[in-house]
PDB file of N, CA, C and O in Angstrom:
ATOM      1  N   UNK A   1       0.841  -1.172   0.000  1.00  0.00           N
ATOM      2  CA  UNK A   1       0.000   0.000   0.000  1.00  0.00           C
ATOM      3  C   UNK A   1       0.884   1.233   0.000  1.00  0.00           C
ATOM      4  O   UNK A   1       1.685   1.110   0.927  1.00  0.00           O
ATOM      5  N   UNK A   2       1.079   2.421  -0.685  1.00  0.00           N
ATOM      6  CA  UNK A   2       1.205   3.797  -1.050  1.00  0.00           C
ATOM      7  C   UNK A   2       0.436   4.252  -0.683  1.00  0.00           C
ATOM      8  O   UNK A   2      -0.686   4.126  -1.172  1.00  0.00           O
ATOM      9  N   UNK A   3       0.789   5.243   0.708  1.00  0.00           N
ATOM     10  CA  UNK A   3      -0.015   6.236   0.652  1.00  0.00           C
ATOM     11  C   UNK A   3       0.469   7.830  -0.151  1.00  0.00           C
ATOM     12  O   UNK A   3       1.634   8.167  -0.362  1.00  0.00           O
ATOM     13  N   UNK A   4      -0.716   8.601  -0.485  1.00  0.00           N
ATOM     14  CA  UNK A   4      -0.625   9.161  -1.095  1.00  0.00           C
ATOM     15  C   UNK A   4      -0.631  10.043   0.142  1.00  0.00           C
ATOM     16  O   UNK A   4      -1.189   9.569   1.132  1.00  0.00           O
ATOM     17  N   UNK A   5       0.105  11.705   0.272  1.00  0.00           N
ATOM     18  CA  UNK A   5      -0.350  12.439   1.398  1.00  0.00           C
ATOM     19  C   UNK A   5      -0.464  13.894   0.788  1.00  0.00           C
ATOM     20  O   UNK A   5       0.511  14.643   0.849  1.00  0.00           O
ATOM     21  N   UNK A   6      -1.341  14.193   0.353  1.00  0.00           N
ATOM     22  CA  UNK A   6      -1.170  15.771  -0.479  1.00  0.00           C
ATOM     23  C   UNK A   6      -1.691  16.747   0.530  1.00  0.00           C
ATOM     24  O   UNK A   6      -2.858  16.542   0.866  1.00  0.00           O
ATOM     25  N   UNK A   7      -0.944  17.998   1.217  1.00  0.00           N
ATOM     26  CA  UNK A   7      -1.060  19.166   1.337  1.00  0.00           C
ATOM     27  C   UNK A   7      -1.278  20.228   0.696  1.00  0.00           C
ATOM     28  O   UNK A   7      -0.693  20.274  -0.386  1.00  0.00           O
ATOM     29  N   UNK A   8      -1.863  21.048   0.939  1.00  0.00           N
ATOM     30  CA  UNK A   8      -2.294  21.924  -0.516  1.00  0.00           C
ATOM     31  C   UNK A   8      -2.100  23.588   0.475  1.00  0.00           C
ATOM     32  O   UNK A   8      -2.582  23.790   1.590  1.00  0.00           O
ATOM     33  N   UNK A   9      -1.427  24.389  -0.189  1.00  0.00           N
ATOM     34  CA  UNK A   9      -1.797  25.881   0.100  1.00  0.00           C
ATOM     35  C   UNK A   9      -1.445  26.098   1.624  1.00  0.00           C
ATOM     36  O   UNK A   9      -2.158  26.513   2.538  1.00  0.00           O
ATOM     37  N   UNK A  10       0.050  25.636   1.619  1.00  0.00           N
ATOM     38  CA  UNK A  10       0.336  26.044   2.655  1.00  0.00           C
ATOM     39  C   UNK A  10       0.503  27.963   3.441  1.00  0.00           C
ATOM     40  O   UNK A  10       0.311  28.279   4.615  1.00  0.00           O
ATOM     41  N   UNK A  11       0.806  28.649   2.568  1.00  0.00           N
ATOM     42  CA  UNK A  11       1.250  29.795   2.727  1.00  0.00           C
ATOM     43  C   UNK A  11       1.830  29.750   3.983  1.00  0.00           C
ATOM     44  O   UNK A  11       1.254  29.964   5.050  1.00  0.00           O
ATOM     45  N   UNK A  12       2.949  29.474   3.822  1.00  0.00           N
ATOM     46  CA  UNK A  12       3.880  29.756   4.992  1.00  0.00           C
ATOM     47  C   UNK A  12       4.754  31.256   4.796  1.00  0.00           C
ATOM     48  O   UNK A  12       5.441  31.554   3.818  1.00  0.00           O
ATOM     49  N   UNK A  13       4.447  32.306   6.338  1.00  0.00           N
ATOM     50  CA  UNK A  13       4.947  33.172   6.239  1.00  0.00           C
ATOM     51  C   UNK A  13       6.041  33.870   6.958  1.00  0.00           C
ATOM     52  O   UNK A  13       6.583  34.949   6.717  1.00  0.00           O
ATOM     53  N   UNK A  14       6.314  32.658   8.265  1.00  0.00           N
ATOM     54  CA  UNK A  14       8.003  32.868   8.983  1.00  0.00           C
ATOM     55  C   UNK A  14       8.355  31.303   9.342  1.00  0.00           C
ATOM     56  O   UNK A  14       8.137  30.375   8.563  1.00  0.00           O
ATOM     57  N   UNK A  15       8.673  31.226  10.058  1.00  0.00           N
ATOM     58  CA  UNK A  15       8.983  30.142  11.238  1.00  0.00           C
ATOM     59  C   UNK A  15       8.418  29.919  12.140  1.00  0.00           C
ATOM     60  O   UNK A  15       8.674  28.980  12.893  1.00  0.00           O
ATOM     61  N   UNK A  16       7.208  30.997  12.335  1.00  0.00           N
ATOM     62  CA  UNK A  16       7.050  30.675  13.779  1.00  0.00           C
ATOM     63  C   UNK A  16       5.068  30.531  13.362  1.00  0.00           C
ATOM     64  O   UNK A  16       4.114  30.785  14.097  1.00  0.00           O
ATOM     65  N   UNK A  17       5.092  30.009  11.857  1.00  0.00           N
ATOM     66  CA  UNK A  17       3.729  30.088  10.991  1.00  0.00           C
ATOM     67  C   UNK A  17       2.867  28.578  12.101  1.00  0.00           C
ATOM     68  O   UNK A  17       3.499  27.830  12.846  1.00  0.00           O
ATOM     69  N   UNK A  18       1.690  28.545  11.912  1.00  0.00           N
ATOM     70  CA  UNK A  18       1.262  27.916  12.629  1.00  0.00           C
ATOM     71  C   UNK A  18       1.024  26.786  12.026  1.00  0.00           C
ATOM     72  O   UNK A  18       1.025  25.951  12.931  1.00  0.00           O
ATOM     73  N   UNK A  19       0.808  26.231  10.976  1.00  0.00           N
ATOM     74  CA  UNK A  19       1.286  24.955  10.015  1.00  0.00           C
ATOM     75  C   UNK A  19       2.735  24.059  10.768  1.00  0.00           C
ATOM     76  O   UNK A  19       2.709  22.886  11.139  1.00  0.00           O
ATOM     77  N   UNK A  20       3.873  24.961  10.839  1.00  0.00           N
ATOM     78  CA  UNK A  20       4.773  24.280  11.506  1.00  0.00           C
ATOM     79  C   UNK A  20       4.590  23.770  12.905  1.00  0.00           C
ATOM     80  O   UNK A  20       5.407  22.938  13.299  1.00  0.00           O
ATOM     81  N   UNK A  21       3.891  24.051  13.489  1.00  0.00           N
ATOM     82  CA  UNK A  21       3.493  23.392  14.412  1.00  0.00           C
ATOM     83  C   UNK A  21       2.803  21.860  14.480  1.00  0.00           C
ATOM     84  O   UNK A  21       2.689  21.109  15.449  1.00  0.00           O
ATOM     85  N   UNK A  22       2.449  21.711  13.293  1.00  0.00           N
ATOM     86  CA  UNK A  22       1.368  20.880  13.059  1.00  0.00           C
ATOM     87  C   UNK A  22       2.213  19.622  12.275  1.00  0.00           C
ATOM     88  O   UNK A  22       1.662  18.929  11.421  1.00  0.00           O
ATOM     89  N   UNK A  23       3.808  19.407  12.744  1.00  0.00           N
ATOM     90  CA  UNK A  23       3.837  18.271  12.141  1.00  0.00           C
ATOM     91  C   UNK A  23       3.567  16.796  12.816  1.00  0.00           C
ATOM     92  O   UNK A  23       3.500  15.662  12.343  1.00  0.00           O
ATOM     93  N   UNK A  24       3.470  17.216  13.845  1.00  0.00           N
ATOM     94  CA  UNK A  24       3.828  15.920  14.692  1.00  0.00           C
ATOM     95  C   UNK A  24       2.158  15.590  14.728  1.00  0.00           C
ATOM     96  O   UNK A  24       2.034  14.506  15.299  1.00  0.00           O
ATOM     97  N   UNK A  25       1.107  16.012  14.412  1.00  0.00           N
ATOM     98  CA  UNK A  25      -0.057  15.651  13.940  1.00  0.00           C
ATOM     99  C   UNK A  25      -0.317  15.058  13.069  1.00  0.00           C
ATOM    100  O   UNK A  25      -1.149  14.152  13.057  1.00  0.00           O
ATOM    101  N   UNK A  26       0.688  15.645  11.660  1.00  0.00           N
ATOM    102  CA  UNK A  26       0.015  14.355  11.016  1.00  0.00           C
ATOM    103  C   UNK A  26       0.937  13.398  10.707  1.00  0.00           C
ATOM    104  O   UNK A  26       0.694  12.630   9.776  1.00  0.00           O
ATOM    105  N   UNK A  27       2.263  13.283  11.516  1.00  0.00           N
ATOM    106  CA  UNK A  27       2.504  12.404  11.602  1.00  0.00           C
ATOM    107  C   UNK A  27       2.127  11.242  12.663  1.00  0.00           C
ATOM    108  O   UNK A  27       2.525  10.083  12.544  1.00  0.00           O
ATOM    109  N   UNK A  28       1.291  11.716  13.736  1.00  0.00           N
ATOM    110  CA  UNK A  28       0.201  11.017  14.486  1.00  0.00           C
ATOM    111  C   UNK A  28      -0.684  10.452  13.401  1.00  0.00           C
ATOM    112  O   UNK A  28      -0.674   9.222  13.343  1.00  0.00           O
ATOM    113  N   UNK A  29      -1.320  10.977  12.675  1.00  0.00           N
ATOM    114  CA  UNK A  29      -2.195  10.605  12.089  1.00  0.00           C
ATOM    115  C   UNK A  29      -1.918   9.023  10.949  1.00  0.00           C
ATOM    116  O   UNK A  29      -2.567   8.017  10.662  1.00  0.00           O
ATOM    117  N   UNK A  30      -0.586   9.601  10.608  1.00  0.00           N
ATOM    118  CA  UNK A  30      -0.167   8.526   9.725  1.00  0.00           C
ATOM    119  C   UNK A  30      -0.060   7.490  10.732  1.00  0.00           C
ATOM    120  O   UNK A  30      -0.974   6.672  10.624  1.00  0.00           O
ATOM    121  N   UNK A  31       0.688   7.269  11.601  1.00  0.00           N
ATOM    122  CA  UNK A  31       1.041   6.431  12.466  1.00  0.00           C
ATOM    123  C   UNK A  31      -0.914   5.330  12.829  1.00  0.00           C
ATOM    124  O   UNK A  31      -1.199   4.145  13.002  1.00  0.00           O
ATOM    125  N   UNK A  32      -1.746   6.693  12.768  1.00  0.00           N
ATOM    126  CA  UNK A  32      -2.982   5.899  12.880  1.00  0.00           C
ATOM    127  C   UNK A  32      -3.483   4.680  11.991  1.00  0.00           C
ATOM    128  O   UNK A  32      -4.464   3.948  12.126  1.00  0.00           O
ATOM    129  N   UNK A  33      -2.633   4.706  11.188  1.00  0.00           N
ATOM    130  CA  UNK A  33      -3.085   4.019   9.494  1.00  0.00           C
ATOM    131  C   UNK A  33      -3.165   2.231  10.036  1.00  0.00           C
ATOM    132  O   UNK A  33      -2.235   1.765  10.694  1.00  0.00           O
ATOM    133  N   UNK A  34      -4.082   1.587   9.748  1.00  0.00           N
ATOM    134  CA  UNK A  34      -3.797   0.457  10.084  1.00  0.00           C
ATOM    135  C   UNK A  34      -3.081  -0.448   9.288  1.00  0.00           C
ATOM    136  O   UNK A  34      -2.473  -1.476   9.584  1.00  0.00           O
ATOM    137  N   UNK A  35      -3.308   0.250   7.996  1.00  0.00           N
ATOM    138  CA  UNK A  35      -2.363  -0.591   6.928  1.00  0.00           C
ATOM    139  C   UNK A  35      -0.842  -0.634   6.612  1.00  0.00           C
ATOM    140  O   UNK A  35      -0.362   0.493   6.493  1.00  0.00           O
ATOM    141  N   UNK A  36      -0.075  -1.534   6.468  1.00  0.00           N
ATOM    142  CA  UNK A  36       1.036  -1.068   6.644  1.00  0.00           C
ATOM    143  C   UNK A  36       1.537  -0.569   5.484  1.00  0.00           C
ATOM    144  O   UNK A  36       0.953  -0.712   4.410  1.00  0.00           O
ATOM    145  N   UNK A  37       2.716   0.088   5.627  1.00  0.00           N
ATOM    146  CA  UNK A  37       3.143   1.176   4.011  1.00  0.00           C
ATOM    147  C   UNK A  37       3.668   0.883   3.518  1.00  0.00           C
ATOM    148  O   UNK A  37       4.681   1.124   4.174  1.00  0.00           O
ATOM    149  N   UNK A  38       4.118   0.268   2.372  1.00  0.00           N
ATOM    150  CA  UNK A  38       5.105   0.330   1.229  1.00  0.00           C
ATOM    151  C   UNK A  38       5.880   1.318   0.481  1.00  0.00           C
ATOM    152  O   UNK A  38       6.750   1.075  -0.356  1.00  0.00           O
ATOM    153  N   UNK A  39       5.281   2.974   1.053  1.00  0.00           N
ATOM    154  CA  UNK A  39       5.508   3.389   0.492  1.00  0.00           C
ATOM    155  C   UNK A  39       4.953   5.059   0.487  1.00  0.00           C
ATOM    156  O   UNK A  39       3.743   4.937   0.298  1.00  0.00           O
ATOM    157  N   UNK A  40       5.234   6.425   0.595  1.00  0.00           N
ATOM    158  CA  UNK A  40       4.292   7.621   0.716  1.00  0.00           C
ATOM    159  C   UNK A  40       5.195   8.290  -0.275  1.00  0.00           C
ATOM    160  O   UNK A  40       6.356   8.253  -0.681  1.00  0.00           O
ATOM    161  N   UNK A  41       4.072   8.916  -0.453  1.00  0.00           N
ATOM    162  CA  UNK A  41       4.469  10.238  -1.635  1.00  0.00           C
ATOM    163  C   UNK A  41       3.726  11.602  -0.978  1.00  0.00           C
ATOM    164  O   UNK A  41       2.542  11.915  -1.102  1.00  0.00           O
ATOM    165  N   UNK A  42       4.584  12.185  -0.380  1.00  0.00           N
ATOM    166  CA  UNK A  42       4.100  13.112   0.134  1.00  0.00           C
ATOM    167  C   UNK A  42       4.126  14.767  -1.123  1.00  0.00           C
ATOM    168  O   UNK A  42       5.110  15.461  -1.377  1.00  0.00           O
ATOM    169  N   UNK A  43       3.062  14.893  -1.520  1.00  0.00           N
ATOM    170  CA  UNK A  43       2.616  15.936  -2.342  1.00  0.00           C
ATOM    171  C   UNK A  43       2.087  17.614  -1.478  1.00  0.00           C
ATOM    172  O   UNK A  43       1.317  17.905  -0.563  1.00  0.00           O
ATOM    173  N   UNK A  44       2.832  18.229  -2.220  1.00  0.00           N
ATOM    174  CA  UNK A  44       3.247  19.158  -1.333  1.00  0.00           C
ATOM    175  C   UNK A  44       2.421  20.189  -2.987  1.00  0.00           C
ATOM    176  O   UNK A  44       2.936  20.258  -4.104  1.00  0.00           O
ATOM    177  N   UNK A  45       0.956  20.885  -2.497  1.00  0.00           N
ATOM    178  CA  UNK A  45       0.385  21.336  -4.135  1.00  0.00           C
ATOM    179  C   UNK A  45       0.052  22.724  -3.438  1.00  0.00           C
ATOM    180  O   UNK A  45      -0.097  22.775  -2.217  1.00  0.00           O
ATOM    181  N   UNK A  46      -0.070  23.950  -4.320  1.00  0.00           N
ATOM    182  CA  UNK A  46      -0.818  25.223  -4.086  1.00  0.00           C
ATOM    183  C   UNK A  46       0.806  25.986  -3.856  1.00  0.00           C
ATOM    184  O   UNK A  46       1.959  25.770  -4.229  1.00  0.00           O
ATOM    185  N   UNK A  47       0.078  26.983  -3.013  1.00  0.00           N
ATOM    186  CA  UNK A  47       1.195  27.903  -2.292  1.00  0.00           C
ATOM    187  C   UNK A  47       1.845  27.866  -1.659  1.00  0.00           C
ATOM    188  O   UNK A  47       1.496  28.538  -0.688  1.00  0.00           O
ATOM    189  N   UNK A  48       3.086  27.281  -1.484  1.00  0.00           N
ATOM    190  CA  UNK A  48       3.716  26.621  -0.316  1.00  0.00           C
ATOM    191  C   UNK A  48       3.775  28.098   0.663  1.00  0.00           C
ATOM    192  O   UNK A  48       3.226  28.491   1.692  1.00  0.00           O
ATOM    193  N   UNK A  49       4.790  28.638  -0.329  1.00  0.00           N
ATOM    194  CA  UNK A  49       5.618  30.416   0.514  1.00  0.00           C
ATOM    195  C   UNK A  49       3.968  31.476   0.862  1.00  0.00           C
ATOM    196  O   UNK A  49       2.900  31.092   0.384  1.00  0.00           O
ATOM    197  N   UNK A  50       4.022  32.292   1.410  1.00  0.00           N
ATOM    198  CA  UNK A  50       3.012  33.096   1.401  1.00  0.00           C
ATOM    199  C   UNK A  50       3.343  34.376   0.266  1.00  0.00           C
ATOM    200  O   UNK A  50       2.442  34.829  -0.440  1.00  0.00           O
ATOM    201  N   UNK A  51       4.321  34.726   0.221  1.00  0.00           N
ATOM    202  CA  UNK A  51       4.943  35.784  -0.818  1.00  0.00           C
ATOM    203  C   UNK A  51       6.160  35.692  -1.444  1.00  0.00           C
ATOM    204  O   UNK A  51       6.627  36.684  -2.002  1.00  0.00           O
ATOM    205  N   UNK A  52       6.985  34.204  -1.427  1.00  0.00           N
ATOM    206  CA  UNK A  52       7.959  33.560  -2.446  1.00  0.00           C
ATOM    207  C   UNK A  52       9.534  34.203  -1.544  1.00  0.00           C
ATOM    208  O   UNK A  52      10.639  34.122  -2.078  1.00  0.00           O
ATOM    209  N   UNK A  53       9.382  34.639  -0.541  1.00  0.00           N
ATOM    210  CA  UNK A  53      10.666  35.005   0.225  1.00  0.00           C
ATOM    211  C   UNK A  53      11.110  33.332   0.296  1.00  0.00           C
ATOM    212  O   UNK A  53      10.611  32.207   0.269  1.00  0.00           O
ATOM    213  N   UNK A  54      12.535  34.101   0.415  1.00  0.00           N
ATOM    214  CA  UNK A  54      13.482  32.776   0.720  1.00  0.00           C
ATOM    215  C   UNK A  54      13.367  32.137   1.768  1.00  0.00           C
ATOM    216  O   UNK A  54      13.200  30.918   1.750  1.00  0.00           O
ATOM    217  N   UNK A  55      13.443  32.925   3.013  1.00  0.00           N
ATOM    218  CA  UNK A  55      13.096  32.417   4.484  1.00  0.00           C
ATOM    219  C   UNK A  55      11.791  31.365   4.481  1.00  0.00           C
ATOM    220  O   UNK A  55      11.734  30.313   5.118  1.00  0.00           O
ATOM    221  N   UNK A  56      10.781  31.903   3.623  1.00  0.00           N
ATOM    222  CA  UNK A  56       9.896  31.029   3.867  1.00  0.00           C
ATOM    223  C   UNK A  56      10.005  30.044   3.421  1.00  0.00           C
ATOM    224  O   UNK A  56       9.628  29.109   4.127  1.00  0.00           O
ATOM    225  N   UNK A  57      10.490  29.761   2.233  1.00  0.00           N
ATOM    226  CA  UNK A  57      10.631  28.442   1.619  1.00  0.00           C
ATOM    227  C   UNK A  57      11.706  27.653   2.166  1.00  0.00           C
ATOM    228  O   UNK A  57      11.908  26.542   1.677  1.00  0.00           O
ATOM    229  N   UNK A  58      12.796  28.288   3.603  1.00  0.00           N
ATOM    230  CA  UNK A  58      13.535  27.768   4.303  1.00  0.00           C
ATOM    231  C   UNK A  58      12.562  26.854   5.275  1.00  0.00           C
ATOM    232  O   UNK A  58      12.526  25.624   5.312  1.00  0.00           O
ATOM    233  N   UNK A  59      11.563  28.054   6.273  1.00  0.00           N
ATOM    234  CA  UNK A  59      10.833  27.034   6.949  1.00  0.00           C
ATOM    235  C   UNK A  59       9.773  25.932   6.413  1.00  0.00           C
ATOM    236  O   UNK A  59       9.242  24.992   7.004  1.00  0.00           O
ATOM    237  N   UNK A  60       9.680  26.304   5.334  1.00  0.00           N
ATOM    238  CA  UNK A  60       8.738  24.742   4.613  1.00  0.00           C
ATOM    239  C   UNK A  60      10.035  23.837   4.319  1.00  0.00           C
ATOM    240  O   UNK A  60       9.923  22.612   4.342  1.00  0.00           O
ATOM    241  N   UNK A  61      10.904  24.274   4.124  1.00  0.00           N
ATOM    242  CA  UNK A  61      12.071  23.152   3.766  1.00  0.00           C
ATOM    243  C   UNK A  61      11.969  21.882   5.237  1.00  0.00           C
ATOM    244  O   UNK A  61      11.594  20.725   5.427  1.00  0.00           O
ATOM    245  N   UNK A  62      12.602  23.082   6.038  1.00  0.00           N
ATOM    246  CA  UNK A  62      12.733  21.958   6.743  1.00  0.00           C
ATOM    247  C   UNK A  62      11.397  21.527   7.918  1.00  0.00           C
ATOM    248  O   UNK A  62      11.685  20.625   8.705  1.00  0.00           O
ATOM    249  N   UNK A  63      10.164  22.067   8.019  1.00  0.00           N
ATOM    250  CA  UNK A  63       9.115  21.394   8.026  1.00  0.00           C
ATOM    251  C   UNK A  63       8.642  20.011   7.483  1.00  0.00           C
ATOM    252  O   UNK A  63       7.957  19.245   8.161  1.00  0.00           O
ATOM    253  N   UNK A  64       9.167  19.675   5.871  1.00  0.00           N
ATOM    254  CA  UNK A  64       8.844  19.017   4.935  1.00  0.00           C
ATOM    255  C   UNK A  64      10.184  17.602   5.461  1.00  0.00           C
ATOM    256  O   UNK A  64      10.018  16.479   4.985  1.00  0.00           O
ATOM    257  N   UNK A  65      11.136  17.805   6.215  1.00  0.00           N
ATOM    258  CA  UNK A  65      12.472  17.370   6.261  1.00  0.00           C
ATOM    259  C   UNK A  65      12.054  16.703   7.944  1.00  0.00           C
ATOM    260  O   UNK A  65      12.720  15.895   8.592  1.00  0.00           O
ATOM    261  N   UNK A  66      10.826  17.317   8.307  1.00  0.00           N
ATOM    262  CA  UNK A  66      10.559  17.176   9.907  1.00  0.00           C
ATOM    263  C   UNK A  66       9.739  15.647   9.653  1.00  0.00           C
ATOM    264  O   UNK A  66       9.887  14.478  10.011  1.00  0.00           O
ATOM    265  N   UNK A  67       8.657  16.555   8.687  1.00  0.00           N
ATOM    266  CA  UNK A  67       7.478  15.328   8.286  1.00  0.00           C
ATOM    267  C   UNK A  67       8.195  13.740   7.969  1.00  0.00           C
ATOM    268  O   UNK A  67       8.107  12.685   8.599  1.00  0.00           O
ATOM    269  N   UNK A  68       9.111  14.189   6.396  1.00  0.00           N
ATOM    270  CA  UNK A  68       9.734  12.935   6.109  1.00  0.00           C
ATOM    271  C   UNK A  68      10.192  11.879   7.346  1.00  0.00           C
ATOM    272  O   UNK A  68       9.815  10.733   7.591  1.00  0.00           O
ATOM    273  N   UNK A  69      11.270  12.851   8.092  1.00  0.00           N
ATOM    274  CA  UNK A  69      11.824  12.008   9.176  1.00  0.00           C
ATOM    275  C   UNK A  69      11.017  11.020  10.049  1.00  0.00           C
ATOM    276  O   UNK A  69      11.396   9.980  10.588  1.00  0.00           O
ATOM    277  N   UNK A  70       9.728  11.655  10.047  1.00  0.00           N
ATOM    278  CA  UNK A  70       8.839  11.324  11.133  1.00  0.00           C
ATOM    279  C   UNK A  70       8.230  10.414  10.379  1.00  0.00           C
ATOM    280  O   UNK A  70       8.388   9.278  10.826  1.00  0.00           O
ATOM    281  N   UNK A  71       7.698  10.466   9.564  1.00  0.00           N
ATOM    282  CA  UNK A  71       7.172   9.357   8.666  1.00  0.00           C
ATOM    283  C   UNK A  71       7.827   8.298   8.410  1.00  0.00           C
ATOM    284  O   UNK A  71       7.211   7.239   8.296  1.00  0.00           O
ATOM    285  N   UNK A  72       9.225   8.345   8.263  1.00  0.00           N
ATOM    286  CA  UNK A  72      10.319   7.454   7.864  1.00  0.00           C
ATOM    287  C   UNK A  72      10.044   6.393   8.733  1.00  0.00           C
ATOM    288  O   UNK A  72       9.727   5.261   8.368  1.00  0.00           O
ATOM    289  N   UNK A  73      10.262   7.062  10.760  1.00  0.00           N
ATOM    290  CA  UNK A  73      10.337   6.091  11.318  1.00  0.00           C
ATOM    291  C   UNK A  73       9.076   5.438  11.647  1.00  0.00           C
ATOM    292  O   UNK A  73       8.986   4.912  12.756  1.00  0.00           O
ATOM    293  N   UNK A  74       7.871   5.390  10.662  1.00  0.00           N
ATOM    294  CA  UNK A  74       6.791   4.902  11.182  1.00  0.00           C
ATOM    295  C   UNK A  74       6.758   3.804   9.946  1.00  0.00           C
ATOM    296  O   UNK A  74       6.435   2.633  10.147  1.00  0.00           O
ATOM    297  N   UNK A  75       7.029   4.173   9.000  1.00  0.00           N
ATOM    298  CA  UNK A  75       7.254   3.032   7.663  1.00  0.00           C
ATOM    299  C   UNK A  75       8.281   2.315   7.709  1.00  0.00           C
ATOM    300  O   UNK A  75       8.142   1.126   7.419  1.00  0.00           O
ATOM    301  N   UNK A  76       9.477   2.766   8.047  1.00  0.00           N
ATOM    302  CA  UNK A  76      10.637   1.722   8.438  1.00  0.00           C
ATOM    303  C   UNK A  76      11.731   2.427   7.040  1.00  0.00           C
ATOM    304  O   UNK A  76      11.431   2.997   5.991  1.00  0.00           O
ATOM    305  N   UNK A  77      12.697   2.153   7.488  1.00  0.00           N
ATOM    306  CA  UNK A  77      13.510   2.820   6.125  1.00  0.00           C
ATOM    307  C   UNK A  77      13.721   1.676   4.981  1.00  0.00           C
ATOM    308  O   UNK A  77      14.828   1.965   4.528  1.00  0.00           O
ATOM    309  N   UNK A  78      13.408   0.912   4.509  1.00  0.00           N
ATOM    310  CA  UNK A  78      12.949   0.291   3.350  1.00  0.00           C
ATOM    311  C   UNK A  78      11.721   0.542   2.792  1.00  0.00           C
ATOM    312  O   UNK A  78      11.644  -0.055   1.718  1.00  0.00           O
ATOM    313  N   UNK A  79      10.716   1.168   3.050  1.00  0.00           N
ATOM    314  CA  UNK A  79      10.058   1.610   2.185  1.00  0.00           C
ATOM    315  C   UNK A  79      10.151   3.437   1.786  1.00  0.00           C
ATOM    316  O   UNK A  79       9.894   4.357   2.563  1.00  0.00           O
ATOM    317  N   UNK A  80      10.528   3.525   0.566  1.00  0.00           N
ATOM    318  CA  UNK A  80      10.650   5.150   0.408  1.00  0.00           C
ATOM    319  C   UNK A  80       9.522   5.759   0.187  1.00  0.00           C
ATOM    320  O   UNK A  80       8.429   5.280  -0.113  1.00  0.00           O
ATOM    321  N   UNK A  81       9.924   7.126   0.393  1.00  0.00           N
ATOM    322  CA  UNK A  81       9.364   8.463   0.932  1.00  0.00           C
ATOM    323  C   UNK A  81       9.447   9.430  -0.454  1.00  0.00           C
ATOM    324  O   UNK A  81      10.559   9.758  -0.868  1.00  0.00           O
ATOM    325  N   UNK A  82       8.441   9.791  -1.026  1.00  0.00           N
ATOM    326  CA  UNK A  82       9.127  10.805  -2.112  1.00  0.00           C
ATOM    327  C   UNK A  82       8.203  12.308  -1.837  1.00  0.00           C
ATOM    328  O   UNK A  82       7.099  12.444  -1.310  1.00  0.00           O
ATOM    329  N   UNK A  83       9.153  13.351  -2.428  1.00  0.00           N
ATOM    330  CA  UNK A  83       8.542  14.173  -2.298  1.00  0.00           C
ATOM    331  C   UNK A  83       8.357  15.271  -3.431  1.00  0.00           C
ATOM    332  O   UNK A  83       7.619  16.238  -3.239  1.00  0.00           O
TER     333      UNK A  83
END
């Protein structure tokens, strides 16, 4: 099983945006999955930045780098992660 995980329209506008807060949710959430994974593609669609600054697309960077990790250790590192 692949899960598919699409986010849409993030507008992220510092670091301290309230989205970043919110990873360890859905990586709760994944963790809820009863099925086991083969596999996520985490889709990242819409507006990520709120106004295309660099900083912001720093804190979605590593937001996106938080998620993976966290996801990683719930799938196991033989099944990959794409993004």
């Amino acid at each position: 099983t692949i899960l598919v995980l699409q986010l849409s329209d993030l507008h992220i506008r510092s670091d301290a945006d309230r989205i970043l807060g919110r990873a360890d949710h859905i990586i709760d959430a994944v963790r809820a999955l009863v099925t086991p994974l083969d596999g996520v593609i985490l889709a990242l669609t819409g507006d990520i930045a709120f106004s295309g600054r660099e900083a912001q697309y720093a804190a979605a960077s590593n937001w996106v780098q938080q998620l993976r990790h966290g996801i990683q250790a719930i799938v196991g590192n033989g099944a990959p992660i794409y993004c």
